[in-house]
Short mmCIF file of C-alpha atoms in Angstrom, two decimals:
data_model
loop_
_atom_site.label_atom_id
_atom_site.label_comp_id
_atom_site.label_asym_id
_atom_site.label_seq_id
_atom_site.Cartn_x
_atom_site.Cartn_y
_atom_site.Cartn_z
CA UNK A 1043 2.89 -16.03 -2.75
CA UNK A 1044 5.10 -12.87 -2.08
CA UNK A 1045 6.42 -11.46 0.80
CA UNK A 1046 9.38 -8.20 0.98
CA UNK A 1047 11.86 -8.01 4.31
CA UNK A 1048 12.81 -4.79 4.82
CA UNK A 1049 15.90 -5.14 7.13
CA UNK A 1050 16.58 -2.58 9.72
CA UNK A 1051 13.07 -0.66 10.99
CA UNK A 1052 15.45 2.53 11.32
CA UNK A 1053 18.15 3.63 9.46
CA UNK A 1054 20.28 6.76 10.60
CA UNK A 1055 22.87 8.96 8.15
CA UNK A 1056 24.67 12.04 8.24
CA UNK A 1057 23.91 14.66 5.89
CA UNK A 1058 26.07 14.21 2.91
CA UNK A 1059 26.87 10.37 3.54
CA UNK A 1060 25.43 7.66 1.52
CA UNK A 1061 22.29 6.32 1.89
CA UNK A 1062 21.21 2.35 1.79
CA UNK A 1063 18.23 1.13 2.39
CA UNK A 1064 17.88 -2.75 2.05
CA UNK A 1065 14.74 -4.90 0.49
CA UNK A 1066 14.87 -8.26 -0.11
CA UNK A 1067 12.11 -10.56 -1.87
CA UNK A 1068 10.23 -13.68 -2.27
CA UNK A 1069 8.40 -14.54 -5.14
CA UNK A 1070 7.56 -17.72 -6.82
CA UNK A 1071 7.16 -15.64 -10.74
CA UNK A 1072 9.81 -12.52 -11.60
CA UNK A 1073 8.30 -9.72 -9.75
CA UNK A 1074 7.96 -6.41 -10.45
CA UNK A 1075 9.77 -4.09 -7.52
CA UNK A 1076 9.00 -0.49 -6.20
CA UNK A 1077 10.40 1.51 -3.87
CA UNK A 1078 7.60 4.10 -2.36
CA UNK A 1079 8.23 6.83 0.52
CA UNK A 1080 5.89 8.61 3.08
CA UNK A 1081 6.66 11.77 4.77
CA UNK A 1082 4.26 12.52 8.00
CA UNK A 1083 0.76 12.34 7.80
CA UNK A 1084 1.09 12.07 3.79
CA UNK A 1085 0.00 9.10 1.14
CA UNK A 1086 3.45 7.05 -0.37
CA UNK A 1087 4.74 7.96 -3.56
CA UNK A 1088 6.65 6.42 -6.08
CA UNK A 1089 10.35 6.76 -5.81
CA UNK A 1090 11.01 4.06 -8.47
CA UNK A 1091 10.23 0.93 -10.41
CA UNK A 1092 11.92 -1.97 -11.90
CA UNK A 1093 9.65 -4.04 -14.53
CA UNK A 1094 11.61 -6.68 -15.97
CA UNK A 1095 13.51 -3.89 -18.24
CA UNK A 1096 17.09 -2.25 -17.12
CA UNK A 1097 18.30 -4.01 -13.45
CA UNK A 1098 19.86 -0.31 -12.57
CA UNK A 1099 16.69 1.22 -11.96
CA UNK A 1100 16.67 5.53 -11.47
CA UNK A 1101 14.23 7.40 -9.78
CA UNK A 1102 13.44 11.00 -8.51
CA UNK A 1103 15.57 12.58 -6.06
CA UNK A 1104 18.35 11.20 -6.55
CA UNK A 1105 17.56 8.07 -5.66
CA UNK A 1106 18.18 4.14 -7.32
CA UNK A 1107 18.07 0.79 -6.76
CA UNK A 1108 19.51 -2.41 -8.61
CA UNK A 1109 17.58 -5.46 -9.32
CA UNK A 1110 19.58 -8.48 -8.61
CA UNK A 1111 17.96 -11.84 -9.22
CA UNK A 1112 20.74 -13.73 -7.52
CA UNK A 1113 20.51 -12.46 -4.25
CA UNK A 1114 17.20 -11.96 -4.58
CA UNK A 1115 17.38 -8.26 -3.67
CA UNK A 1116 16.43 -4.64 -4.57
CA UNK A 1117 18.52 -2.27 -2.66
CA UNK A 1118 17.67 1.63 -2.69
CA UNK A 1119 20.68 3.97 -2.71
CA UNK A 1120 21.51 7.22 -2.83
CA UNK A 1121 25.18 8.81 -2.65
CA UNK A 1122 24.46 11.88 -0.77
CA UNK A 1123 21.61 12.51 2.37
CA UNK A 1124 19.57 15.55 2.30
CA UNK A 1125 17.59 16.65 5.34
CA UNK A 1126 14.59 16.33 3.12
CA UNK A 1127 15.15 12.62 2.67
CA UNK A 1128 14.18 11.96 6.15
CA UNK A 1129 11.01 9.87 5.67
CA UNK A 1130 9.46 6.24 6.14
CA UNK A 1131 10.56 4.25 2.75
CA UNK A 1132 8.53 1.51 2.05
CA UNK A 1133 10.13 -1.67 -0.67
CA UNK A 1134 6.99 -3.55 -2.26
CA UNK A 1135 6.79 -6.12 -4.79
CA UNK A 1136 3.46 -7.15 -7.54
CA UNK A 1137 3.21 -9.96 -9.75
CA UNK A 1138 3.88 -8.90 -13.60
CA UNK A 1139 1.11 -8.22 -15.28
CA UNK A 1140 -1.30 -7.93 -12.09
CA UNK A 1141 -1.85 -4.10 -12.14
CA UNK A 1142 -0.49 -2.75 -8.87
CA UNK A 1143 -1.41 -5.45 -6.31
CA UNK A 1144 1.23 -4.35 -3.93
CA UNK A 1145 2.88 -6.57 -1.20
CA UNK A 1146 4.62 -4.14 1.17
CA UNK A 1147 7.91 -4.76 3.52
CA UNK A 1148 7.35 -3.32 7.26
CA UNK A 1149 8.66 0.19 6.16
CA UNK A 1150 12.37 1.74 7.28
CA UNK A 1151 12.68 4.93 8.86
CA UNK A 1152 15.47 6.94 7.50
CA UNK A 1153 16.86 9.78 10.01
CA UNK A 1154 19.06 11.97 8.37
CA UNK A 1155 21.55 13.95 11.56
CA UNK A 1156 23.00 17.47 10.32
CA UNK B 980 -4.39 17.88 -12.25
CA UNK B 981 -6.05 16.84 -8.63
CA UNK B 982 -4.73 13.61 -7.05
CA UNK B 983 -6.74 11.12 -4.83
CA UNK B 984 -9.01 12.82 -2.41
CA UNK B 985 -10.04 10.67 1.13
CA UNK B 986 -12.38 11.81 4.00
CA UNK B 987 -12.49 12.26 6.54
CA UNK B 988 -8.98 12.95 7.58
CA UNK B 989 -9.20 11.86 11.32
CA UNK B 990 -11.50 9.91 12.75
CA UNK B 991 -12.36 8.79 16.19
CA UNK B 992 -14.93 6.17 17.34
CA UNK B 993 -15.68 3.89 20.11
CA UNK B 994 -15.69 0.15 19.64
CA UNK B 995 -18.56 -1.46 17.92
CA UNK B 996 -19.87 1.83 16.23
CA UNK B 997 -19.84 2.02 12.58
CA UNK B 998 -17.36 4.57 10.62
CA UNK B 999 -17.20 5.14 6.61
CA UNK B 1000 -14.44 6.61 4.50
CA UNK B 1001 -15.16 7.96 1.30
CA UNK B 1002 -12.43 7.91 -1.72
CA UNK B 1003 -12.37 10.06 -4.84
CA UNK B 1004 -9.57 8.97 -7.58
CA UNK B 1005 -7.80 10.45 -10.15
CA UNK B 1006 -10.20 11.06 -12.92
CA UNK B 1007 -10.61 8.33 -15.47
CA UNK B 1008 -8.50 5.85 -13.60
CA UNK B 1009 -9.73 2.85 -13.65
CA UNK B 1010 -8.55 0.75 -10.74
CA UNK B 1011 -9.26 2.07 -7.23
CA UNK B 1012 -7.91 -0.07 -4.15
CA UNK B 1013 -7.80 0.47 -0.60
CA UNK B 1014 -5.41 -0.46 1.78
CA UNK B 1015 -4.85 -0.69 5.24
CA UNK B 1016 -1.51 0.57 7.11
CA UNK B 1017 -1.31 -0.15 11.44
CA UNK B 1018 1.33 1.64 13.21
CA UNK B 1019 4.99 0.94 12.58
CA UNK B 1020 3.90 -1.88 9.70
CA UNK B 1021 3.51 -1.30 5.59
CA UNK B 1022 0.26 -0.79 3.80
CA UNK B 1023 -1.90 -4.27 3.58
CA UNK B 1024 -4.08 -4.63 0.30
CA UNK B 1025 -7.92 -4.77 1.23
CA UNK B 1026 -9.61 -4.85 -1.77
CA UNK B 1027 -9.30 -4.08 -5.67
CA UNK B 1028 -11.70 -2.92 -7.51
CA UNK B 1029 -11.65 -2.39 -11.62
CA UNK B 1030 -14.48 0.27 -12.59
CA UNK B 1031 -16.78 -0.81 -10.26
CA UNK B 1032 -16.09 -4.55 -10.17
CA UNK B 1033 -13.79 -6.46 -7.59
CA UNK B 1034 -11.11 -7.70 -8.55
CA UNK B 1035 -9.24 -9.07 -5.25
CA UNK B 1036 -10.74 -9.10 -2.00
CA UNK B 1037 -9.02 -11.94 -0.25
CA UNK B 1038 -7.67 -9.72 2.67
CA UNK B 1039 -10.64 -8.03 3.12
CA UNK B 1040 -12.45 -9.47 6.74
CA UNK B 1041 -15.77 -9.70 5.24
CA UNK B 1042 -17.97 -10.12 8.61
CA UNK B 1043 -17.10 -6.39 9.46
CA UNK B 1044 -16.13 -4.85 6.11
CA UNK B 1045 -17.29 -3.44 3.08
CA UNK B 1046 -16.88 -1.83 0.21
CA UNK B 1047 -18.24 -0.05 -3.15
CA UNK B 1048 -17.59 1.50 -5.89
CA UNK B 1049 -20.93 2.56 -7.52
CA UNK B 1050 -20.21 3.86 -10.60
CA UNK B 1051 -17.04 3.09 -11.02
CA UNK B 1052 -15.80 6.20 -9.49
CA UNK B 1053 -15.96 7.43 -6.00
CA UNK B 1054 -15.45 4.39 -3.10
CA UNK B 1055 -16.70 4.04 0.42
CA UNK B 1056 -15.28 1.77 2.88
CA UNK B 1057 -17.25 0.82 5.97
CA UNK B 1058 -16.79 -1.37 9.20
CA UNK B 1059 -19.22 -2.11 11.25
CA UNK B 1060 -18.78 -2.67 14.16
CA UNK B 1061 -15.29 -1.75 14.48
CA UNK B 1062 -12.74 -3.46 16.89
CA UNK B 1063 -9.52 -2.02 18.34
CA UNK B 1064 -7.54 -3.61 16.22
CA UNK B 1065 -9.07 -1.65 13.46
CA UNK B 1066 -7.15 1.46 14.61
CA UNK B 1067 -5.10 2.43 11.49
CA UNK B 1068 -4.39 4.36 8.34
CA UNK B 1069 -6.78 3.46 5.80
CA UNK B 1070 -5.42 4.30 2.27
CA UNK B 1071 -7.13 4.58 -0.83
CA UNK B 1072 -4.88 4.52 -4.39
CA UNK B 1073 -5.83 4.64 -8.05
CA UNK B 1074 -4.32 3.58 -11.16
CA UNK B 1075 -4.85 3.66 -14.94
CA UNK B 1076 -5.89 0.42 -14.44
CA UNK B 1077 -3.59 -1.30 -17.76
CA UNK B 1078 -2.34 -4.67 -16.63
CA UNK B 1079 0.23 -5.51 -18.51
CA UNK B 1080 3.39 -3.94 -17.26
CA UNK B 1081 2.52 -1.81 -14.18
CA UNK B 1082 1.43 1.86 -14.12
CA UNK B 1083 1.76 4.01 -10.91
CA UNK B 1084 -0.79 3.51 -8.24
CA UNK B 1085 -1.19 7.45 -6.46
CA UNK B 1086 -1.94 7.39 -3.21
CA UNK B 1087 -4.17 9.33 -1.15
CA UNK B 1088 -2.98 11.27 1.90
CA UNK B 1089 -5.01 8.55 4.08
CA UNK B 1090 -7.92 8.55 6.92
CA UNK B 1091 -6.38 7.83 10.29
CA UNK B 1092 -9.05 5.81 12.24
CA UNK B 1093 -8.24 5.43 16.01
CA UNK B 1094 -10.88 3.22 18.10
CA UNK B 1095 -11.15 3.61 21.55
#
């Protein structure tokens, strides 16, 4: 079984500050870990992956995240807030090798204040 | 190249009527799913299918929905009859379909059901 906790539902940043968005995990085989976000009345997309390969994983816009097995976490960052990040950012987590059954956290709204 | 098409859009129905969504994927992918996203909550995996076979339909409430994929292409989701609680964003995705390692699912822009 799998489950992501997304903590905080809303997350609020100045433009130009660093952004950190928080996803932890449970899962009883390594998972695989994605970070997708949803602007208004839109499908996700993909921001980024981690598969089992580098832990310091790099997506588009700017953003990453780092795998850490420890703390059983997959943080998304990103050193500087644009406007146009403001958007619903959804962590989710699939077994390896099962395709892309996703298990999604509860979603964090990031408000970005000029 | 033309991503994941859903219709309707928006839809509006009174309990206990019946409501279908139709899904169109990326061509030549594979694996189609649908998901289900309520208000404030993530997406919730309904059902999975590979071509036109399931593959995972555990979260799928079988006395009111149902799905196809004839031809391993285009998808329909129906309920009938639909509850309240049904109100939602009902998303459809596609996928290459490879399972070892993961490829991207693309996600459709979603049909937003309300029931009144």
């Amino acid at each position: 079984a799998q489950s992501v906790t997304q903590l905080g539902s809303h997350v609020s940043v100045s433009e130009g500050a660093l952004v950190l968005l928080r996803c932890n995990y449970s899962s009883s085989v390594p998972p695989y870990l994605f970070w997708y976000v949803q602007y208004p009345n839109q499908g996700l997309q993909l921001l980024l992956k981690y598969t089992s390969a580098a832990t310091l994983v790099k997506g588009i816009n700017g953003f990453e995240a780092e795998f850490k097995k420890s703390e059983t976490s997959f943080h998304l960052t990103k050193p500087s807030a644009h406007m146009s990040d403001a958007a619903e950012y959804f962590c989710a987590v699939s077994p390896p090798n099962a395709g892309n059954m996703l298990t999604f956290g509860g979603g964090t709204r990031l408000m970005v204040k000029p | 190249e033309a991503g994941v098409a859903q219709s309707p859009r928006y839809k509006i129905i009174e309990k206990r009527q019946s409501v279908a969504f139709w899904c169109n994927p990326i061509s030549g992918h594979a694996t189609l799913y649908w998901y289900q996203q309520i208000l404030g909550q993530g997406p919730k995996l309904l059902i999975q299918f590979q071509n036109n076979g399931v593959v995972d339909d555990s979260q799928l409430p079988k006395d009111r929905f149902s799905a196809e994929r004839l031809k391993g292409v285009d998808s329909t989701l129906k309920i009938q009859p639909a509850k309240l609680e049904d109100s939602a964003v009902y998303l459809c995705a596609s996928s290459t379909g490879q399972f070892r390692g993961s490829t991207e699912a693309f996600f459709g822009q979603g049909t937003r059901l309300t029931v009144v």
